[in-house]
Structure formats: C-alpha cells, structure tokens
Amino acid sequence: VNSEDQIIQLIKKKLGSPKSPYGIGDDAALIDPQHLITTDFLVEGVDFKRTEDLKRVGRKVINVNLSDLAAMGAVPEMALGYAAFPKGTKRSQLERFLAGLKAAANRYKVRLIGGDISEAKQWIAGAVMIGKVAKGKPFLRSGAKSGDDIWVTGTLGGSILGKHLDFEPRVREALFLREDLPVSSCIDLSDGLGQDLPRLLKCSGKGAHILPESIPVSRDAHRLSKKTRKSALEHAFQDGEDFELLFTLSPRFQKRLLQRWKRRFKTPLTRIGQVTSQKKCRLAGELWKGFDHFR
Amino acid sequence: VNSEDQIIQLIKKKLGSPKSPYGIGDDAALIDPQHLITTDFLVEGVDFKRTEDLKRVGRKVINVNLSDLAAMGAVPEMALGYAAFPKGTKRSQLERFLAGLKAAANRYKVRLIGGDISEAKQWIAGAVMIGKVAKGKPFLRSGAKSGDDIWVTGTLGGSILGKHLDFEPRVREALFLREDLPVSSCIDLSDGLGQDLPRLLKCSGKGAHILPESIPVSRDAHRLSKKTRKSALEHAFQDGEDFELLFTLSPRFQKRLLQRWKRRFKTPLTRIGQVTSQKKCRLAGELWKGFDHFR
C-alpha cells in the first residue's frame, strides 16, 4: 500500500462506510447531532526530528486536531492525549511535551480529560479531540456547488521551514465563517493544496478552475525554492502541513465575506478560483497534470 | 521517568487535575453526564511481536478499549481507530489488521466512525472508544468501603502465553453488574493484581485483607511457573494483561451476586478478600511486601 488515499480506500472497503454521513473521510466524525470527534498523531522521524523541542511537538499535537475541528466549523471542547516514547526519556523532556500540550489547549480553552501512555522506540504523540457544532450542520467536504468561489486562508508552501510546527490553527476564522456565512464545503490543508483541493472536489463531485497567479505563495515557499529545483508556486501547491482552511462559498457573499473578514482578522484570505461542474481541474485554462488523485 | 504511575503523577501535576470527578486516573473520562471516552494503543515490540498475526492485534486494539469501558460499567457505542506502520507494510497485512478490528467491533456492536493513519518504524495501533453509562453514575476506582468483598472475574496470570492477545473483554459481565448490583468500585486488571488492586485501594483511601489461597490462579500461570523461577501464585499477582474485572461489593449482596452470576455466565467469579479501613494490604495476616505502590 502506498498513498494515504489508497489506504483510506482500503479501510473504507474493509470496514464499510459508516452510517453517519460524516464518517471516515471528513476531518472529524459525528458522535451525536452536536458533537464531532477527531484524532491525529505525530511520529518522530516522520512529523518531527528526534532533536526537536518537545514543547513544539506537544503544541502541534493539539493544534493539528484543532485544525481538523476548524475544518468542520466546530467549537473545540475537550481532548485526550496519548503518547509513546523511548524508555530513556528524561523527565525534563516529558515536561516540555506536557507544557506544549497545555499551552495550546489553554489557548483555545480545550479541557484535557485523560489519555494513555506507553513505551516505543520513537516518540509518537497524538490527541483525540471533541468539538461542538454550535448550530446547524458541520462544514463538510461534499457541499461545493458549481460557480462557488474557492477561498484559502493564510499563505501556502514551505511550511517545513517552521510553520509545520508553529502554525496557528484557524479556529477563530472557522467559527466566524460558521456564524456568518453559508460556506458550502471546507477542508484543512494538511497534505498540500495539490492533494486537498482534489479531495474536496471529489467529495463534492465537482471540478475547478484555478488561477495560479492568485495562489497566496508564502515567503517560506520562495525561500525554499532557492534551495530546491522547484518554483515557489510548486511549493505552494505541493508542500504539506499548511493547516490553512480551503473553503467554497457562493459569489453572492464575496463582498460580505471580505468586509467582515478584514474587520476581524489579519489572516490573509484569497480567492483562488471557482468550482465548475466538469469533474476536471484547470489551471488558467490548462488541464492540471498533477490532478491524478481526481480519477 | 520510570513507572507508569510516576508518569501519570507528573501528567496530573503539569496538566492539573480536570474538574470532572472522572478525569485522568480512571479507566475512561466523562465527556457528558452519560458518555465516557477512553483511548488505549499497542506498540510493536512492547505489546506484541513483529511476527504476530495482525488480525489478533486489530482485535486487541478494540478489546483493550472495551475492557476500559467495562471497568466503568459503560455500554460501548463507537470507536475511532488509529495506526502508524512501516512503509513496507503489505496490503495483506493491513487487511489482517482491519479484519481483526472489524471482528471485535462487530462482536460488541461498536460502530467504527473514523481514524488516522501514519508512517512509523514500528507498528503502533490504537483506538478511541466512546461508551454510554446506561443509568446513574459509572463505576469508579474510588468508592470501595470498609467491609466490602473484593471480587475478581476469570483466572489470573500467565497471559503472555496467549490470553494477552485473545482475551474476552468483560463487557457483558460489567453490564450485568451495572444493572443488578451496587458495585462500590471497579478496575480492569491491565498491569496485574499486584499493581491494580493497590491502585483501586489508593483511589478509595482503603486497605485490604487478601486470602492468597483464594486467588484464582490460571492454568497458564502454572504452565509458566515451570519455566520461570516464580510460583504460579506470583504470576497471578504480578503478570499484566489479564483484562479481568476487579470490583468491590457489600457482603449483603454476596448471595444475590453468586446466584445470578452462575445463571448467566461461565466466567469464573472469585471472592479474594475484603476491604479494610487501615491503609495497608495484608496477605493472610502478613503485610504484603510487594505493596509499594501504595505509599
């Protein structure tokens, strides 16, 4: 088995799709009409280096789960932590990890209610988080409509230079959208725009027309492109762990969105294209070659 | 940091005790007045061998969490799975794992609603499980009263010979107790009677008088003692992963418990001693030397 999508397909096939419309596939699963649950974990050597400050790791454990709940427009409420670590782990290291966990949880008023610990060759740390959908249905990946604008928060690419550990989950932005606007679909960018946009469109049964010049390329994508063979735009498309929100909204609400957003947030917000009825993705007219996940 | 109890103390100190009376420390945490959540995971090389059939591992991932919910008298409802595994994992291995997960979940009507996967050097697999407390409060570790009988299900020791993977979580037994009897405290035996009984007594602020000859020593404890320097009784006290229930109940209900139990279950049920008000644990009158966790 290779890609995450292949594995998820296998899991769906073997375990059967859950009856809930918000089961395997969305960023969080529904446990009752008002509560969502999600779990996400980090692995040393895959998601962070052995030498990394464990406070950043603890913070990220909470923040990746917050980002999943944000993608569904849920208010985070409580979390369980879990971790496995090598026998020789020092008390001070564990304390750094716990300090990060606590700082991030406090920042978004998440109550830590329990967890599990064990031993492993490498650090593995995760959390389970429960959130509440304040009113109505959560944001899904499946509601994008033809003609909707496609929006993205923040700037994209090059997160490996630091943002992948220190990003701010878009909790407040998601709750603002949930309250004020009829967002038709939403996902958080964990595997890069080039993979997560196709995922959202596939769930919605739609295509898109993307304007490459509109993509908000981050400074770090530019910095990184000087060291790699890729352009900054390629980094913005392909790099994972941006943890920004990608959402769709009818163009009727464009003005209202922009006005209110500017009043409340410094977080950039960019319209990068439009949803189309053809199940294809075009970059400024050209068929997007990297769009293979879409088949 | 060495023992699990030390680590849990550190976690409590750093993260602060949660406001819920059923937070860090019990087998599951309360998420609302009727729902409990727990998470437990297994690590290759610690909890199972690299060569182990992954179907057994998948089953155990569900069953350890079922055992935690059983310890609190909750009806299991739904679960999220999570797993990290090496890049070279074959599709057939993943399928075995999923088959085990599904079989155990189906057996106890647990709905699998989502999860997370990643890559790691070794297999790590776990689940988050939510259960419902049918009526009244969940079983806690903290309610044992002086004079209560101490009961244990099944037989103890030697689980490494197979039971640690193939045990039956005591879900039905726990729900029967929950319905029919005023159990005063309960815990599942994951680290062995010698560690888990002190844990329960410490939470209750009590001691115990244990009758060593009454301990239900398993056949596997006897088999194992032939290969080790330990007696079968020592294995029954010290071996982990029995996943049996240890609970306390007023002696007034002894007759009712035994009569109804025999009618419903083949699972052995044994009275192994009595709760005392002195915060000491005595084995047939002698102070229990291995009782150091109690200080």
CSV table of N, CA and C in Angstrom, one decimal, chain A residues 198-279:
chain,number,residue,atom,x,y,z
A,198,PRO,N,-8.3,18.5,-4.7
A,198,PRO,CA,-8.9,17.4,-5.4
A,198,PRO,C,-9.8,16.6,-4.4
A,199,ARG,N,-9.3,16.4,-3.2
A,199,ARG,CA,-10.1,15.6,-2.2
A,199,ARG,C,-11.5,16.3,-2.0
A,200,LEU,N,-11.4,17.5,-1.8
A,200,LEU,CA,-12.7,18.3,-1.5
A,200,LEU,C,-13.6,18.2,-2.8
A,201,LEU,N,-13.0,18.4,-3.9
A,201,LEU,CA,-13.8,18.4,-5.2
A,201,LEU,C,-14.4,17.0,-5.4
A,202,LYS,N,-13.6,16.0,-5.1
A,202,LYS,CA,-14.1,14.6,-5.4
A,202,LYS,C,-15.3,14.3,-4.5
A,203,CYS,N,-15.2,14.8,-3.2
A,203,CYS,CA,-16.3,14.6,-2.3
A,203,CYS,C,-17.5,15.3,-2.8
A,204,SER,N,-17.3,16.4,-3.4
A,204,SER,CA,-18.5,17.3,-3.9
A,204,SER,C,-18.9,16.9,-5.3
A,205,GLY,N,-18.1,16.0,-6.0
A,205,GLY,CA,-18.5,15.6,-7.4
A,205,GLY,C,-18.3,16.8,-8.3
A,206,LYS,N,-17.4,17.6,-8.1
A,206,LYS,CA,-17.2,18.8,-8.9
A,206,LYS,C,-15.7,18.9,-9.5
A,207,GLY,N,-15.5,20.0,-10.3
A,207,GLY,CA,-14.2,20.3,-10.7
A,207,GLY,C,-13.9,21.7,-10.4
A,208,ALA,N,-12.8,22.3,-10.9
A,208,ALA,CA,-12.4,23.7,-10.5
A,208,ALA,C,-11.6,24.3,-11.6
A,209,HIS,N,-11.7,25.6,-11.6
A,209,HIS,CA,-10.8,26.4,-12.4
A,209,HIS,C,-10.0,27.3,-11.5
A,210,ILE,N,-8.7,27.0,-11.5
A,210,ILE,CA,-7.8,27.7,-10.5
A,210,ILE,C,-7.0,28.8,-11.2
A,211,LEU,N,-6.8,29.9,-10.6
A,211,LEU,CA,-6.0,31.0,-11.2
A,211,LEU,C,-4.6,30.9,-10.5
A,212,PRO,N,-3.6,30.3,-11.2
A,212,PRO,CA,-2.3,30.1,-10.5
A,212,PRO,C,-1.7,31.4,-9.9
A,213,GLU,N,-1.9,32.6,-10.7
A,213,GLU,CA,-1.3,33.8,-10.2
A,213,GLU,C,-2.0,34.3,-8.9
A,214,SER,N,-3.1,33.8,-8.6
A,214,SER,CA,-3.8,34.2,-7.4
A,214,SER,C,-3.4,33.4,-6.1
A,215,ILE,N,-2.7,32.3,-6.3
A,215,ILE,CA,-2.3,31.5,-5.2
A,215,ILE,C,-1.5,32.3,-4.2
A,216,PRO,N,-1.8,32.4,-2.9
A,216,PRO,CA,-1.0,33.1,-2.0
A,216,PRO,C,0.3,32.3,-1.6
A,217,VAL,N,1.3,32.6,-2.3
A,217,VAL,CA,2.6,31.9,-2.1
A,217,VAL,C,3.3,32.5,-0.9
A,218,SER,N,3.7,31.7,0.0
A,218,SER,CA,4.3,32.2,1.3
A,218,SER,C,5.8,32.6,1.0
A,219,ARG,N,6.3,33.4,1.9
A,219,ARG,CA,7.7,33.8,1.9
A,219,ARG,C,8.6,32.6,2.0
A,220,ASP,N,8.2,31.6,2.8
A,220,ASP,CA,9.0,30.4,3.0
A,220,ASP,C,9.0,29.5,1.8
A,221,ALA,N,7.9,29.6,1.0
A,221,ALA,CA,7.9,28.8,-0.3
A,221,ALA,C,9.0,29.5,-1.2
A,222,HIS,N,9.1,30.8,-1.2
A,222,HIS,CA,10.1,31.5,-2.0
A,222,HIS,C,11.5,31.1,-1.5
A,223,ARG,N,11.7,31.2,-0.2
A,223,ARG,CA,13.0,30.9,0.4
A,223,ARG,C,13.4,29.5,0.0
A,224,LEU,N,12.4,28.6,0.2
A,224,LEU,CA,12.7,27.1,-0.1
A,224,LEU,C,13.1,26.9,-1.5
A,225,SER,N,12.4,27.6,-2.4
A,225,SER,CA,12.6,27.4,-3.9
A,225,SER,C,14.1,27.7,-4.3
A,226,LYS,N,14.7,28.6,-3.5
A,226,LYS,CA,16.1,28.9,-3.8
A,226,LYS,C,17.0,27.7,-3.5
A,227,LYS,N,16.6,26.8,-2.7
A,227,LYS,CA,17.4,25.6,-2.3
A,227,LYS,C,17.0,24.4,-3.1
A,228,THR,N,15.8,24.4,-3.7
A,228,THR,CA,15.3,23.2,-4.4
A,228,THR,C,15.2,23.5,-5.9
A,229,ARG,N,14.8,22.5,-6.6
A,229,ARG,CA,14.6,22.7,-8.1
A,229,ARG,C,13.2,23.1,-8.4
A,230,LYS,N,12.4,23.3,-7.4
A,230,LYS,CA,11.0,23.6,-7.6
A,230,LYS,C,10.8,25.1,-7.5
A,231,SER,N,9.8,25.6,-8.3
A,231,SER,CA,9.4,27.0,-8.1
A,231,SER,C,8.6,27.2,-6.8
A,232,ALA,N,8.5,28.5,-6.4
A,232,ALA,CA,7.8,28.8,-5.2
A,232,ALA,C,6.3,28.4,-5.4
A,233,LEU,N,5.8,28.5,-6.6
A,233,LEU,CA,4.4,28.1,-6.8
A,233,LEU,C,4.2,26.6,-6.7
A,234,GLU,N,5.2,25.9,-7.1
A,234,GLU,CA,5.1,24.4,-6.9
A,234,GLU,C,5.1,24.1,-5.5
A,235,HIS,N,6.0,24.7,-4.7
A,235,HIS,CA,5.9,24.5,-3.2
A,235,HIS,C,4.6,24.8,-2.7
A,236,ALA,N,4.0,25.9,-3.1
A,236,ALA,CA,2.7,26.3,-2.6
A,236,ALA,C,1.6,25.2,-2.9
A,237,PHE,N,1.7,24.6,-4.0
A,237,PHE,CA,0.8,23.5,-4.4
A,237,PHE,C,1.1,22.2,-3.7
A,238,GLN,N,2.4,21.9,-3.6
A,238,GLN,CA,2.7,20.5,-3.2
A,238,GLN,C,3.1,20.3,-1.8
A,239,ASP,N,3.6,21.3,-1.1
A,239,ASP,CA,4.0,21.1,0.3
A,239,ASP,C,2.8,20.9,1.2
A,240,GLY,N,3.1,20.0,2.2
A,240,GLY,CA,2.0,19.6,3.1
A,240,GLY,C,2.1,20.5,4.4
A,241,GLU,N,1.2,20.3,5.3
A,241,GLU,CA,1.2,20.9,6.6
A,241,GLU,C,1.1,22.5,6.6
A,242,ASP,N,0.3,23.0,5.7
A,242,ASP,CA,0.0,24.4,5.8
A,242,ASP,C,-1.0,24.7,6.9
A,243,PHE,N,-1.9,23.7,7.1
A,243,PHE,CA,-3.0,23.9,8.1
A,243,PHE,C,-3.8,25.2,7.9
A,244,GLU,N,-4.0,25.5,6.6
A,244,GLU,CA,-4.9,26.6,6.3
A,244,GLU,C,-6.3,26.1,6.0
A,245,LEU,N,-7.3,26.9,6.0
A,245,LEU,CA,-8.6,26.4,5.5
A,245,LEU,C,-8.8,26.7,4.1
A,246,LEU,N,-9.4,25.7,3.4
A,246,LEU,CA,-9.8,25.9,2.0
A,246,LEU,C,-11.3,25.7,2.0
A,247,PHE,N,-12.0,26.7,1.5
A,247,PHE,CA,-13.5,26.6,1.6
A,247,PHE,C,-14.2,27.2,0.3
A,248,THR,N,-15.4,26.8,0.1
A,248,THR,CA,-16.1,27.3,-1.0
A,248,THR,C,-17.4,28.1,-0.5
A,249,LEU,N,-17.7,29.1,-1.3
A,249,LEU,CA,-18.8,30.0,-0.9
A,249,LEU,C,-19.4,30.6,-2.2
A,250,SER,N,-20.7,30.7,-2.2
A,250,SER,CA,-21.4,31.3,-3.3
A,250,SER,C,-20.8,32.8,-3.5
A,251,PRO,N,-20.6,33.2,-4.8
A,251,PRO,CA,-20.1,34.5,-5.1
A,251,PRO,C,-21.0,35.6,-4.6
A,252,ARG,N,-22.2,35.3,-4.3
A,252,ARG,CA,-23.1,36.4,-3.7
A,252,ARG,C,-22.6,36.9,-2.4
A,253,PHE,N,-21.8,36.1,-1.7
A,253,PHE,CA,-21.4,36.5,-0.4
A,253,PHE,C,-19.9,37.0,-0.4
A,254,GLN,N,-19.4,37.3,-1.6
A,254,GLN,CA,-18.0,37.7,-1.7
A,254,GLN,C,-17.7,39.0,-0.9
A,255,LYS,N,-18.6,40.0,-1.2
A,255,LYS,CA,-18.4,41.3,-0.6
A,255,LYS,C,-18.5,41.2,1.0
A,256,ARG,N,-19.6,40.5,1.4
A,256,ARG,CA,-19.8,40.4,2.9
A,256,ARG,C,-18.6,39.7,3.5
A,257,LEU,N,-18.2,38.6,2.9
A,257,LEU,CA,-17.0,37.9,3.4
A,257,LEU,C,-15.8,38.8,3.6
A,258,LEU,N,-15.5,39.5,2.5
A,258,LEU,CA,-14.2,40.3,2.6
A,258,LEU,C,-14.3,41.5,3.6
A,259,GLN,N,-15.5,42.1,3.6
A,259,GLN,CA,-15.7,43.3,4.5
A,259,GLN,C,-15.5,42.8,6.0
A,260,ARG,N,-16.2,41.8,6.3
A,260,ARG,CA,-16.2,41.3,7.7
A,260,ARG,C,-14.9,40.7,8.1
A,261,TRP,N,-14.3,40.0,7.1
A,261,TRP,CA,-13.0,39.3,7.4
A,261,TRP,C,-12.0,40.4,7.8
A,262,LYS,N,-11.9,41.4,7.0
A,262,LYS,CA,-10.9,42.5,7.2
A,262,LYS,C,-11.1,43.2,8.5
A,263,ARG,N,-12.3,43.3,8.9
A,263,ARG,CA,-12.6,44.0,10.2
A,263,ARG,C,-12.0,43.1,11.4
A,264,ARG,N,-12.1,41.8,11.2
A,264,ARG,CA,-11.8,40.9,12.3
A,264,ARG,C,-10.4,40.2,12.3
A,265,PHE,N,-9.9,40.0,11.2
A,265,PHE,CA,-8.6,39.2,11.1
A,265,PHE,C,-7.5,39.8,10.3
A,266,LYS,N,-6.3,39.5,10.8
A,266,LYS,CA,-5.1,39.9,10.0
A,266,LYS,C,-4.8,38.8,9.0
A,267,THR,N,-5.3,37.6,9.3
A,267,THR,CA,-5.0,36.4,8.5
A,267,THR,C,-5.4,36.7,7.0
A,268,PRO,N,-4.5,36.5,6.1
A,268,PRO,CA,-4.8,36.7,4.7
A,268,PRO,C,-6.0,35.8,4.2
A,269,LEU,N,-6.7,36.3,3.3
A,269,LEU,CA,-7.8,35.5,2.7
A,269,LEU,C,-7.8,35.7,1.2
A,270,THR,N,-7.7,34.7,0.4
A,270,THR,CA,-7.6,34.8,-1.0
A,270,THR,C,-8.5,33.9,-1.8
A,271,ARG,N,-9.1,34.6,-2.8
A,271,ARG,CA,-10.0,33.8,-3.8
A,271,ARG,C,-9.0,33.2,-4.8
A,272,ILE,N,-9.0,31.9,-4.9
A,272,ILE,CA,-8.0,31.3,-5.9
A,272,ILE,C,-8.7,30.7,-7.1
A,273,GLY,N,-10.0,30.7,-7.2
A,273,GLY,CA,-10.6,30.1,-8.4
A,273,GLY,C,-12.1,29.9,-8.1
A,274,GLN,N,-12.7,29.0,-9.0
A,274,GLN,CA,-14.1,28.8,-9.0
A,274,GLN,C,-14.4,27.3,-9.2
A,275,VAL,N,-15.5,26.8,-8.5
A,275,VAL,CA,-15.9,25.5,-8.7
A,275,VAL,C,-16.6,25.3,-10.0
A,276,THR,N,-16.4,24.2,-10.8
A,276,THR,CA,-17.0,24.0,-12.1
A,276,THR,C,-17.8,22.7,-12.0
A,277,SER,N,-18.7,22.5,-13.0
A,277,SER,CA,-19.5,21.3,-13.0
A,277,SER,C,-18.7,20.1,-13.6
A,278,GLN,N,-17.7,20.4,-14.5
A,278,GLN,CA,-16.9,19.4,-15.1
A,278,GLN,C,-16.0,18.8,-14.1
A,279,LYS,N,-15.9,17.5,-14.0
A,279,LYS,CA,-15.0,16.9,-13.0
A,279,LYS,C,-13.6,16.9,-13.4
